[in-house]
Amino acid sequence: MFGRVPKKSDNTKFYEVLGVPKSASQDELKKAYKKAAIKNHPDKGGDPEKFKELAHAYEVLSDPEKRDIYDQYGEDALKEGMGGGGSSHNPFDIFESFFGGGAFGGGGSSRGRRQKRGEDVVHALKVSLEELYNGTAKKLSLSRNAICSKCKGKGSKSGASSRCYGCQGTGMKITTRQIGLGMIQQMQHVCPECRGSGEMISDRDRCPQCKGNKVTQEKKVLEVHIEKGMRDGQKITFEGQADEAPDTITGDIVFVLEQKKHPKFDRKFGDDLYVDHNLSLTEALCGFQFALTHLDGRQLLIKSNPGEVIKPGQYKAINDEGMPHHQRPFMKGKLVIQFHVIFPESGVFSPEQCRKIESILPMRPSKHLTDMELDDCEETTLHDVGAEEVKRRKERQHRHREAYDEDDDDDESAPRVQCAQQ
C-alpha cells in the first residue's frame, strides 16, 4: 500500500450493531442481520435509524475487502475511500435482497413505495389561430437536470457515500432557543453540511463530472405536435421528461396552449368561427359579394341572395367552414359572419336624390301632418349625442339612485319616537 497509513479508529461498532462477535462467519452475519432487520423495519413500526445502521453494518462486514479494512483501521478508513468507501446502497435494497419486495405484503417493494415523485414542469406555449386550425409542430430546446452519466447518480467516483453526522442522515437539523421563562422555541432547517441530502461525500471521492451533485445540466429538444382543432388552455404532456433526481420518479413536462388574439377571426362556442364584416347601405339593400381569406389561405366567395336585404347586426353562417373538431378534423364547426351596415354621412344626398330614394323605398310609416297640426306644434332642433356622453349620464343617474336608496335605509333604521299613553 502506497501513501499515508490511515489512522486507526473504532472497529467494533458494526459488530455490536449486529450483535455478533468479531469472529462471526458470513452465515452468522446473515442470520443476525435478518433477525434484527425484521424487528426494526419501519413498516413494522421499527426505528428507521436503527434499520439504516443495520444495513450499513451488514454491507461493510459482508464484503471481505471492506471487512478486512474495517478490522484493521476502523470506520474512518472506509470514509476516506479505502476499499470502495462506506455505504452505497439504499437500506431497503439490502433488505429486499433477502426477502423480496413483498416481505410485509402490499404487492410492491418498500423502496418503490418510498420513492417520491418529482415536480412537473409547466410551460406556456403561445400559438396562433392558424396553427390551431391547420395543425403544426414546434421544436423547443429546454434545459433540465439529468442523472450524472459518469457516477450513475451516486455523486462519488467510488459509488459510495456515508451518512451525514450533522443531521444523522435526515437532511434536516433542529435548533432550539429560549425565548422566555420556561419557553423554548424549536426551529427546523436544512442541514448546511449535506445541503439536505443526508449524505456526505469526501472531497477526494467526488465525481469530477457532477462535482458530487449527482445530476448534470443537459439540453433537450422536444417536438411539440399541435393537432388540428386543439383549444386554448389544452395541455400537451411529455411524461417523465422533467428534472431527474436519484431515487425519484421523474415528473412530466407540460405545455399549456395559449391562443394569441387574431386580427380577424374569433373562436367561440367550441368550434365556431366568428368574423365581422362591414357593408355599405347600398350593399345591404341591393346585394353584395366579397372574397374572404380563410385561416388555411383559401378564398371563400361570400355573396347575398337576389333581393335579400341585410339588417344591421344580422348574422349569417356557412356550415363546415369553422374550426376542425379535435381528433376528428374532417368535421368542422360553422363560420359565422356578423354584418354591420355603414350608413352614409349627413348631407351626402341632395333633396332631389332624397325624393328619388323615397319613391323607391316603401312608404313612410308615419302620417303627414296637416298645416293646422303643424301650427299647434313647437319646433325643436336635434343635436348629436355621443355614446360616451350617454354612458356617463346613465352612470350619474345610477349613483344618484343608490344614494337615494341609502337615505331611505338610514331613515328606516333610525329609532322612532312613540307617544306615551296617559
Tab-separated table of C-alpha atoms in Angstrom:
chain	number	residue	atom	x	y	z
A	1	MET	CA	0.000	0.000	0.000
A	2	PHE	CA	1.421	3.360	-1.031
A	3	GLY	CA	0.834	6.714	0.604
A	4	ARG	CA	-0.136	7.652	4.135
A	5	VAL	CA	-1.152	4.853	6.508
A	6	PRO	CA	-4.643	5.670	7.817
A	7	LYS	CA	-5.120	6.398	11.491
A	8	LYS	CA	-6.825	3.606	13.421
A	9	SER	CA	-10.357	4.221	14.700
A	10	ASP	CA	-13.235	2.256	16.246
A	11	ASN	CA	-13.527	-1.184	14.635
A	12	THR	CA	-16.108	-2.847	16.906
A	13	LYS	CA	-19.233	-0.724	16.385
A	14	PHE	CA	-20.602	-2.652	13.367
A	15	TYR	CA	-20.286	-5.989	15.201
A	16	GLU	CA	-22.121	-4.519	18.184
A	17	VAL	CA	-24.891	-3.176	15.947
A	18	LEU	CA	-25.478	-6.681	14.534
A	19	GLY	CA	-24.930	-8.321	17.941
A	20	VAL	CA	-22.203	-10.739	16.776
A	21	PRO	CA	-18.597	-11.300	17.821
A	22	LYS	CA	-15.680	-10.225	15.592
A	23	SER	CA	-15.078	-13.862	14.728
A	24	ALA	CA	-18.601	-14.312	13.272
A	25	SER	CA	-18.865	-16.185	9.972
A	26	GLN	CA	-20.798	-14.934	6.931
A	27	ASP	CA	-23.737	-17.208	7.781
A	28	GLU	CA	-23.841	-15.816	11.332
A	29	LEU	CA	-23.763	-12.269	9.957
A	30	LYS	CA	-26.682	-13.044	7.620
A	31	LYS	CA	-28.796	-14.593	10.384
A	32	ALA	CA	-28.098	-11.705	12.745
A	33	TYR	CA	-28.960	-9.110	10.098
A	34	LYS	CA	-32.193	-10.866	9.043
A	35	LYS	CA	-33.467	-11.112	12.611
A	36	ALA	CA	-32.616	-7.522	13.541
A	37	ALA	CA	-33.821	-6.046	10.214
A	38	ILE	CA	-37.277	-7.630	10.518
A	39	LYS	CA	-37.557	-6.354	14.082
A	40	ASN	CA	-36.538	-2.789	13.193
A	41	HIS	CA	-38.184	-2.449	9.758
A	42	PRO	CA	-40.094	0.909	9.567
A	43	ASP	CA	-43.121	-0.795	8.008
A	44	LYS	CA	-43.447	-2.863	11.199
A	45	GLY	CA	-43.114	0.139	13.482
A	46	GLY	CA	-39.349	-0.202	13.934
A	47	ASP	CA	-36.721	2.514	14.329
A	48	PRO	CA	-35.727	3.884	10.867
A	49	GLU	CA	-32.297	4.996	12.117
A	50	LYS	CA	-31.565	1.575	13.626
A	51	PHE	CA	-32.687	-0.016	10.347
A	52	LYS	CA	-30.174	2.126	8.413
A	53	GLU	CA	-27.372	1.287	10.863
A	54	LEU	CA	-28.049	-2.444	10.464
A	55	ALA	CA	-27.909	-2.184	6.668
A	56	HIS	CA	-24.691	-0.159	6.766
A	57	ALA	CA	-23.023	-2.550	9.197
A	58	TYR	CA	-24.022	-5.636	7.211
A	59	GLU	CA	-22.945	-4.090	3.898
A	60	VAL	CA	-19.430	-3.482	5.233
A	61	LEU	CA	-18.966	-6.753	7.098
A	62	SER	CA	-20.429	-8.906	4.292
A	63	ASP	CA	-17.764	-7.568	1.894
A	64	PRO	CA	-14.435	-9.363	2.647
A	65	GLU	CA	-12.314	-6.441	1.445
A	66	LYS	CA	-14.253	-3.811	3.403
A	67	ARG	CA	-14.348	-6.038	6.495
A	68	ASP	CA	-10.601	-6.512	6.411
A	69	ILE	CA	-10.000	-2.738	6.195
A	70	TYR	CA	-12.567	-2.110	8.949
A	71	ASP	CA	-10.945	-4.700	11.242
A	72	GLN	CA	-7.507	-3.136	10.713
A	73	TYR	CA	-8.216	0.600	10.588
A	74	GLY	CA	-11.844	1.164	11.593
A	75	GLU	CA	-14.722	3.134	10.073
A	76	ASP	CA	-12.707	6.274	9.320
A	77	ALA	CA	-10.625	4.406	6.755
A	78	LEU	CA	-13.804	3.474	4.873
A	79	LYS	CA	-14.956	7.110	4.895
A	80	GLU	CA	-11.679	8.157	3.324
A	81	GLY	CA	-12.395	5.951	0.326
A	82	MET	CA	-10.408	2.795	1.096
A	83	GLY	CA	-11.951	-0.430	-0.078
A	84	GLY	CA	-14.762	1.203	-2.031
A	85	GLY	CA	-15.912	3.604	0.642
A	86	GLY	CA	-18.822	3.480	3.038
A	87	SER	CA	-22.448	2.647	2.490
A	88	SER	CA	-23.533	2.882	-1.142
A	89	HIS	CA	-26.897	1.132	-1.053
A	90	ASN	CA	-30.385	2.022	-0.025
A	91	PRO	CA	-31.110	0.103	3.233
A	92	PHE	CA	-34.371	-1.162	1.720
A	93	ASP	CA	-32.453	-2.623	-1.261
A	94	ILE	CA	-30.368	-4.752	1.077
A	95	PHE	CA	-33.468	-5.893	2.971
A	96	GLU	CA	-35.268	-6.790	-0.259
A	97	SER	CA	-32.268	-8.823	-1.460
A	98	PHE	CA	-33.141	-11.236	1.371
A	99	PHE	CA	-36.929	-11.147	1.478
A	100	GLY	CA	-38.111	-9.712	-1.864
A	101	GLY	CA	-40.315	-6.702	-2.488
A	102	GLY	CA	-43.462	-8.051	-0.830
A	103	ALA	CA	-41.974	-9.035	2.546
A	104	PHE	CA	-44.795	-7.366	4.503
A	105	GLY	CA	-47.489	-7.511	1.819
A	106	GLY	CA	-48.787	-4.597	-0.174
A	107	GLY	CA	-47.717	-6.024	-3.518
A	108	GLY	CA	-44.756	-3.694	-4.041
A	109	SER	CA	-41.244	-3.044	-2.849
A	110	SER	CA	-40.531	-0.886	0.167
A	111	ARG	CA	-38.245	1.207	-1.943
A	112	GLY	CA	-40.882	1.700	-4.622
A	113	ARG	CA	-43.419	2.868	-2.057
A	114	ARG	CA	-40.924	5.343	-0.666
A	115	GLN	CA	-39.869	6.870	-3.958
A	116	LYS	CA	-41.165	10.388	-4.189
A	117	ARG	CA	-42.350	11.883	-7.452
A	118	GLY	CA	-40.550	14.834	-8.931
A	119	GLU	CA	-42.410	18.027	-9.725
A	120	ASP	CA	-43.965	18.633	-13.135
A	121	VAL	CA	-42.540	21.469	-15.200
A	122	VAL	CA	-45.238	23.600	-16.844
A	123	HIS	CA	-44.561	25.907	-19.820
A	124	ALA	CA	-46.982	28.244	-21.605
A	125	LEU	CA	-46.865	27.827	-25.381
A	126	LYS	CA	-48.283	30.660	-27.470
A	127	VAL	CA	-49.977	29.551	-30.696
A	128	SER	CA	-51.837	31.368	-33.431
A	129	LEU	CA	-55.367	30.557	-34.538
A	130	GLU	CA	-53.904	29.464	-37.894
A	131	GLU	CA	-51.734	26.877	-36.104
A	132	LEU	CA	-54.723	25.534	-34.191
A	133	TYR	CA	-56.720	25.359	-37.451
A	134	ASN	CA	-54.053	23.725	-39.633
A	135	GLY	CA	-52.007	21.858	-37.015
A	136	THR	CA	-48.247	22.242	-36.714
A	137	ALA	CA	-45.130	21.006	-34.908
A	138	LYS	CA	-42.757	23.163	-32.870
A	139	LYS	CA	-39.258	22.195	-31.763
A	140	LEU	CA	-38.371	23.601	-28.362
A	141	SER	CA	-34.994	23.458	-26.624
A	142	LEU	CA	-35.119	23.075	-22.830
A	143	SER	CA	-32.562	22.653	-20.035
A	144	ARG	CA	-33.117	20.054	-17.340
A	145	ASN	CA	-31.302	18.119	-14.626
A	146	ALA	CA	-30.237	14.636	-15.698
A	147	ILE	CA	-28.718	11.821	-13.639
A	148	CYS	CA	-24.936	12.057	-13.987
A	149	SER	CA	-23.846	9.506	-16.588
A	150	LYS	CA	-20.400	9.076	-15.048
A	151	CYS	CA	-21.347	8.228	-11.443
A	152	LYS	CA	-24.915	6.999	-12.193
A	153	GLY	CA	-26.353	9.453	-9.696
A	154	LYS	CA	-24.102	8.408	-6.790
A	155	GLY	CA	-22.121	11.651	-6.680
A	156	SER	CA	-18.825	9.863	-5.978
A	157	LYS	CA	-16.133	8.148	-8.028
A	158	SER	CA	-16.345	5.002	-5.926
A	159	GLY	CA	-20.135	4.958	-5.932
A	160	ALA	CA	-20.127	5.242	-2.150
A	161	SER	CA	-21.374	7.774	0.341
A	162	SER	CA	-21.700	7.949	4.101
A	163	ARG	CA	-24.388	9.255	6.363
A	164	CYS	CA	-24.108	12.897	7.351
A	165	TYR	CA	-23.318	13.011	11.039
A	166	GLY	CA	-24.512	16.607	11.321
A	167	CYS	CA	-28.148	15.598	10.738
A	168	GLN	CA	-27.874	11.812	11.186
A	169	GLY	CA	-28.933	11.272	7.596
A	170	THR	CA	-32.255	13.111	7.873
A	171	GLY	CA	-31.176	16.136	5.834
A	172	MET	CA	-32.703	18.459	8.439
A	173	LYS	CA	-31.400	19.983	11.652
A	174	ILE	CA	-33.400	21.139	14.657
A	175	THR	CA	-32.151	24.002	16.760
A	176	THR	CA	-33.680	25.260	19.982
A	177	ARG	CA	-33.529	28.602	21.713
A	178	GLN	CA	-35.053	30.023	24.859
A	179	ILE	CA	-37.469	32.867	24.151
A	180	GLY	CA	-38.753	33.397	27.661
A	181	LEU	CA	-39.011	31.972	31.122
A	182	GLY	CA	-39.747	28.296	30.695
A	183	MET	CA	-40.425	28.773	26.925
A	184	ILE	CA	-38.283	27.113	24.274
A	185	GLN	CA	-38.650	27.540	20.510
A	186	GLN	CA	-37.684	24.753	18.099
A	187	MET	CA	-36.712	25.548	14.510
A	188	GLN	CA	-36.117	23.097	11.696
A	189	HIS	CA	-33.833	23.957	8.789
A	190	VAL	CA	-31.887	22.246	6.014
A	191	CYS	CA	-28.612	20.769	7.195
A	192	PRO	CA	-25.817	23.090	5.972
A	193	GLU	CA	-23.249	20.288	5.897
A	194	CYS	CA	-25.003	17.964	3.451
A	195	ARG	CA	-27.432	20.546	1.988
A	196	GLY	CA	-30.407	18.361	2.818
A	197	SER	CA	-29.190	15.186	1.106
A	198	GLY	CA	-28.431	13.336	4.347
A	199	GLU	CA	-25.205	12.034	2.786
A	200	MET	CA	-21.575	13.096	2.804
A	201	ILE	CA	-19.031	12.533	0.051
A	202	SER	CA	-15.344	13.200	0.700
A	203	ASP	CA	-13.697	15.841	-1.489
A	204	ARG	CA	-11.279	13.277	-2.928
A	205	ASP	CA	-14.116	10.949	-3.879
A	206	ARG	CA	-16.410	13.489	-5.534
A	207	CYS	CA	-17.438	12.712	-9.111
A	208	PRO	CA	-15.439	15.041	-11.408
A	209	GLN	CA	-18.367	15.402	-13.809
A	210	CYS	CA	-21.182	16.413	-11.436
A	211	LYS	CA	-18.970	17.644	-8.530
A	212	GLY	CA	-20.911	15.441	-6.145
A	213	ASN	CA	-24.314	16.902	-7.115
A	214	LYS	CA	-25.446	13.573	-8.685
A	215	VAL	CA	-27.079	15.433	-11.591
A	216	THR	CA	-25.822	17.499	-14.512
A	217	GLN	CA	-27.440	20.026	-16.817
A	218	GLU	CA	-28.426	18.802	-20.251
A	219	LYS	CA	-30.111	20.363	-23.264
A	220	LYS	CA	-33.159	18.536	-24.543
A	221	VAL	CA	-35.082	19.256	-27.744
A	222	LEU	CA	-38.775	18.377	-27.653
A	223	GLU	CA	-41.007	18.344	-30.727
A	224	VAL	CA	-44.464	19.529	-29.688
A	225	HIS	CA	-47.197	18.394	-32.072
A	226	ILE	CA	-50.185	20.756	-32.097
A	227	GLU	CA	-53.105	18.843	-33.579
A	228	LYS	CA	-55.877	20.373	-35.638
A	229	GLY	CA	-58.718	21.720	-33.524
A	230	MET	CA	-56.835	21.956	-30.230
A	231	ARG	CA	-58.097	24.674	-27.898
A	232	ASP	CA	-56.750	27.477	-25.781
A	233	GLY	CA	-55.691	26.058	-22.392
A	234	GLN	CA	-55.305	22.490	-23.655
A	235	LYS	CA	-52.293	20.575	-22.282
A	236	ILE	CA	-49.669	18.557	-24.137
A	237	THR	CA	-47.753	16.279	-21.758
A	238	PHE	CA	-44.326	14.661	-22.126
A	239	GLU	CA	-44.270	12.006	-19.415
A	240	GLY	CA	-41.072	11.544	-17.405
A	241	GLN	CA	-39.159	14.312	-19.175
A	242	ALA	CA	-38.793	16.814	-16.307
A	243	ASP	CA	-35.801	17.151	-13.959
A	244	GLU	CA	-34.246	13.855	-12.895
A	245	ALA	CA	-33.042	13.135	-9.350
A	246	PRO	CA	-31.737	9.999	-7.588
A	247	ASP	CA	-34.432	7.741	-6.069
A	248	THR	CA	-37.133	9.970	-7.556
A	249	ILE	CA	-39.800	9.251	-10.145
A	250	THR	CA	-39.229	11.853	-12.839
A	251	GLY	CA	-42.099	14.323	-13.321
A	252	ASP	CA	-43.659	15.439	-16.599
A	253	ILE	CA	-43.102	18.419	-18.853
A	254	VAL	CA	-46.477	20.002	-19.596
A	255	PHE	CA	-47.129	22.586	-22.309
A	256	VAL	CA	-50.276	24.681	-21.906
A	257	LEU	CA	-51.528	26.224	-25.154
A	258	GLU	CA	-52.175	29.971	-25.130
A	259	GLN	CA	-54.048	31.215	-28.197
A	260	LYS	CA	-52.911	34.582	-29.492
A	261	LYS	CA	-55.574	37.119	-30.427
A	262	HIS	CA	-56.390	37.050	-34.140
A	263	PRO	CA	-56.963	40.319	-36.009
A	264	LYS	CA	-59.945	38.980	-37.965
A	265	PHE	CA	-61.373	35.695	-36.628
A	266	ASP	CA	-62.646	34.835	-33.178
A	267	ARG	CA	-63.291	31.305	-31.909
A	268	LYS	CA	-66.491	30.964	-29.868
A	269	PHE	CA	-68.776	28.239	-28.550
A	270	GLY	CA	-66.396	25.379	-29.175
A	271	ASP	CA	-65.577	25.053	-32.856
A	272	ASP	CA	-67.441	28.009	-34.420
A	273	LEU	CA	-65.503	30.864	-36.008
A	274	TYR	CA	-66.842	34.416	-35.922
A	275	VAL	CA	-65.855	37.270	-38.182
A	276	ASP	CA	-67.189	40.833	-38.569
A	277	HIS	CA	-67.813	42.419	-41.980
A	278	ASN	CA	-68.903	45.954	-42.854
A	279	LEU	CA	-71.421	46.579	-45.618
A	280	SER	CA	-72.336	49.873	-47.206
A	281	LEU	CA	-76.006	50.825	-47.214
A	282	THR	CA	-76.100	50.117	-50.959
A	283	GLU	CA	-74.708	46.604	-50.423
A	284	ALA	CA	-77.117	45.919	-47.575
A	285	LEU	CA	-80.090	46.927	-49.739
A	286	CYS	CA	-79.037	45.894	-53.216
A	287	GLY	CA	-76.767	42.897	-52.684
A	288	PHE	CA	-73.057	42.239	-52.198
A	289	GLN	CA	-70.240	39.806	-52.852
A	290	PHE	CA	-66.674	39.706	-51.500
A	291	ALA	CA	-63.768	37.275	-51.043
A	292	LEU	CA	-62.841	36.170	-47.509
A	293	THR	CA	-59.352	34.728	-46.888
A	294	HIS	CA	-59.700	31.729	-44.571
A	295	LEU	CA	-57.170	30.511	-41.965
A	296	ASP	CA	-55.711	27.982	-44.403
A	297	GLY	CA	-55.299	30.564	-47.188
A	298	ARG	CA	-58.362	29.548	-49.238
A	299	GLN	CA	-60.502	32.313	-50.758
A	300	LEU	CA	-64.202	31.965	-49.933
A	301	LEU	CA	-66.721	33.811	-52.109
A	302	ILE	CA	-69.379	35.345	-49.856
A	303	LYS	CA	-72.466	36.748	-51.586
A	304	SER	CA	-76.074	37.611	-50.811
A	305	ASN	CA	-79.156	36.061	-52.373
A	306	PRO	CA	-81.012	38.088	-55.054
A	307	GLY	CA	-83.353	40.622	-53.474
A	308	GLU	CA	-82.071	39.914	-49.944
A	309	VAL	CA	-81.781	42.866	-47.556
A	310	ILE	CA	-79.208	42.668	-44.743
A	311	LYS	CA	-80.147	44.365	-41.484
A	312	PRO	CA	-77.566	45.966	-39.155
A	313	GLY	CA	-76.085	43.370	-36.757
A	314	GLN	CA	-77.533	40.432	-38.687
A	315	TYR	CA	-75.727	37.062	-38.562
A	316	LYS	CA	-75.192	34.625	-41.435
A	317	ALA	CA	-73.491	31.217	-41.147
A	318	ILE	CA	-71.622	28.887	-43.501
A	319	ASN	CA	-71.655	25.243	-42.422
A	320	ASP	CA	-68.419	23.215	-42.207
A	321	GLU	CA	-66.114	26.229	-42.506
A	322	GLY	CA	-65.399	26.696	-38.797
A	323	MET	CA	-62.671	25.100	-36.687
A	324	PRO	CA	-61.954	21.391	-37.166
A	325	HIS	CA	-63.011	19.132	-34.304
A	326	HIS	CA	-60.022	17.878	-32.323
A	327	GLN	CA	-59.153	14.287	-33.312
A	328	ARG	CA	-61.970	14.455	-35.915
A	329	PRO	CA	-60.502	17.074	-38.288
A	330	PHE	CA	-62.860	16.242	-41.176
A	331	MET	CA	-65.753	17.558	-39.091
A	332	LYS	CA	-65.875	21.316	-38.660
A	333	GLY	CA	-67.970	23.927	-36.945
A	334	LYS	CA	-69.666	26.934	-38.550
A	335	LEU	CA	-68.210	30.130	-39.935
A	336	VAL	CA	-70.484	32.893	-38.624
A	337	ILE	CA	-70.395	36.365	-40.176
A	338	GLN	CA	-71.905	39.365	-38.410
A	339	PHE	CA	-72.752	42.198	-40.789
A	340	HIS	CA	-72.501	45.850	-39.798
A	341	VAL	CA	-74.229	48.328	-42.098
A	342	ILE	CA	-72.368	51.612	-42.577
A	343	PHE	CA	-74.830	54.431	-43.283
A	344	PRO	CA	-73.814	57.455	-45.384
A	345	GLU	CA	-72.902	60.730	-43.703
A	346	SER	CA	-75.443	63.558	-43.409
A	347	GLY	CA	-75.585	65.898	-46.401
A	348	VAL	CA	-74.472	63.283	-48.913
A	349	PHE	CA	-77.868	63.264	-50.674
A	350	SER	CA	-79.439	66.332	-52.219
A	351	PRO	CA	-83.187	66.992	-51.717
A	352	GLU	CA	-83.817	65.743	-55.239
A	353	GLN	CA	-81.900	62.498	-54.593
A	354	CYS	CA	-83.795	62.020	-51.363
A	355	ARG	CA	-87.098	62.279	-53.253
A	356	LYS	CA	-85.875	59.672	-55.769
A	357	ILE	CA	-84.827	57.323	-52.990
A	358	GLU	CA	-88.157	57.874	-51.243
A	359	SER	CA	-90.022	56.955	-54.391
A	360	ILE	CA	-88.204	53.625	-54.490
A	361	LEU	CA	-88.331	52.718	-50.830
A	362	PRO	CA	-91.506	51.577	-49.033
A	363	MET	CA	-93.948	54.272	-47.865
A	364	ARG	CA	-93.145	56.082	-44.635
A	365	PRO	CA	-94.997	54.575	-41.681
A	366	SER	CA	-95.600	57.959	-40.050
A	367	LYS	CA	-98.550	60.079	-41.261
A	368	HIS	CA	-98.141	63.561	-42.807
A	369	LEU	CA	-99.232	66.406	-40.511
A	370	THR	CA	-101.737	68.956	-41.751
A	371	ASP	CA	-100.950	72.678	-41.726
A	372	MET	CA	-103.258	73.170	-38.702
A	373	GLU	CA	-101.429	70.401	-36.779
A	374	LEU	CA	-98.090	71.945	-37.648
A	375	ASP	CA	-99.241	75.334	-36.295
A	376	ASP	CA	-100.046	73.724	-32.942
A	377	CYS	CA	-96.533	72.183	-32.601
A	378	GLU	CA	-93.436	73.835	-31.142
A	379	GLU	CA	-90.431	73.453	-33.436
A	380	THR	CA	-87.294	71.787	-31.992
A	381	THR	CA	-83.697	71.159	-33.098
A	382	LEU	CA	-81.951	67.768	-32.872
A	383	HIS	CA	-78.302	67.589	-31.704
A	384	ASP	CA	-75.863	64.687	-31.944
A	385	VAL	CA	-75.201	62.826	-28.674
A	386	GLY	CA	-72.080	60.625	-28.413
A	387	ALA	CA	-72.203	57.151	-26.915
A	388	GLU	CA	-69.759	58.184	-24.171
A	389	GLU	CA	-71.995	61.026	-23.042
A	390	VAL	CA	-74.997	58.697	-22.829
A	391	LYS	CA	-72.909	56.269	-20.771
A	392	ARG	CA	-71.801	58.998	-18.358
A	393	ARG	CA	-75.394	60.165	-17.865
A	394	LYS	CA	-76.544	56.646	-17.073
A	395	GLU	CA	-73.745	56.219	-14.520
A	396	ARG	CA	-74.634	59.528	-12.801
A	397	GLN	CA	-78.290	58.510	-12.692
A	398	HIS	CA	-77.353	55.128	-11.197
A	399	ARG	CA	-75.195	56.711	-8.464
A	400	HIS	CA	-77.960	59.191	-7.616
A	401	ARG	CA	-80.475	56.342	-7.279
A	402	GLU	CA	-78.101	54.369	-4.980
A	403	ALA	CA	-77.563	57.425	-2.766
A	404	TYR	CA	-81.365	57.913	-2.533
A	405	ASP	CA	-81.842	54.269	-1.541
A	406	GLU	CA	-79.187	54.596	1.195
A	407	ASP	CA	-81.015	57.621	2.611
A	408	ASP	CA	-84.205	55.567	2.784
A	409	ASP	CA	-82.378	52.781	4.635
A	410	ASP	CA	-80.979	55.241	7.185
A	411	ASP	CA	-84.461	56.620	7.867
A	412	GLU	CA	-85.832	53.121	8.474
A	413	SER	CA	-83.043	52.214	10.883
A	414	ALA	CA	-83.363	55.370	12.979
A	415	PRO	CA	-85.245	55.000	16.272
A	416	ARG	CA	-88.799	56.287	16.156
A	417	VAL	CA	-90.399	58.350	18.929
A	418	GLN	CA	-93.545	56.825	20.347
A	419	CYS	CA	-96.215	58.652	22.278
A	420	ALA	CA	-96.592	57.600	25.858
A	421	GLN	CA	-100.084	56.576	26.825
A	422	GLN	CA	-101.735	58.684	29.527
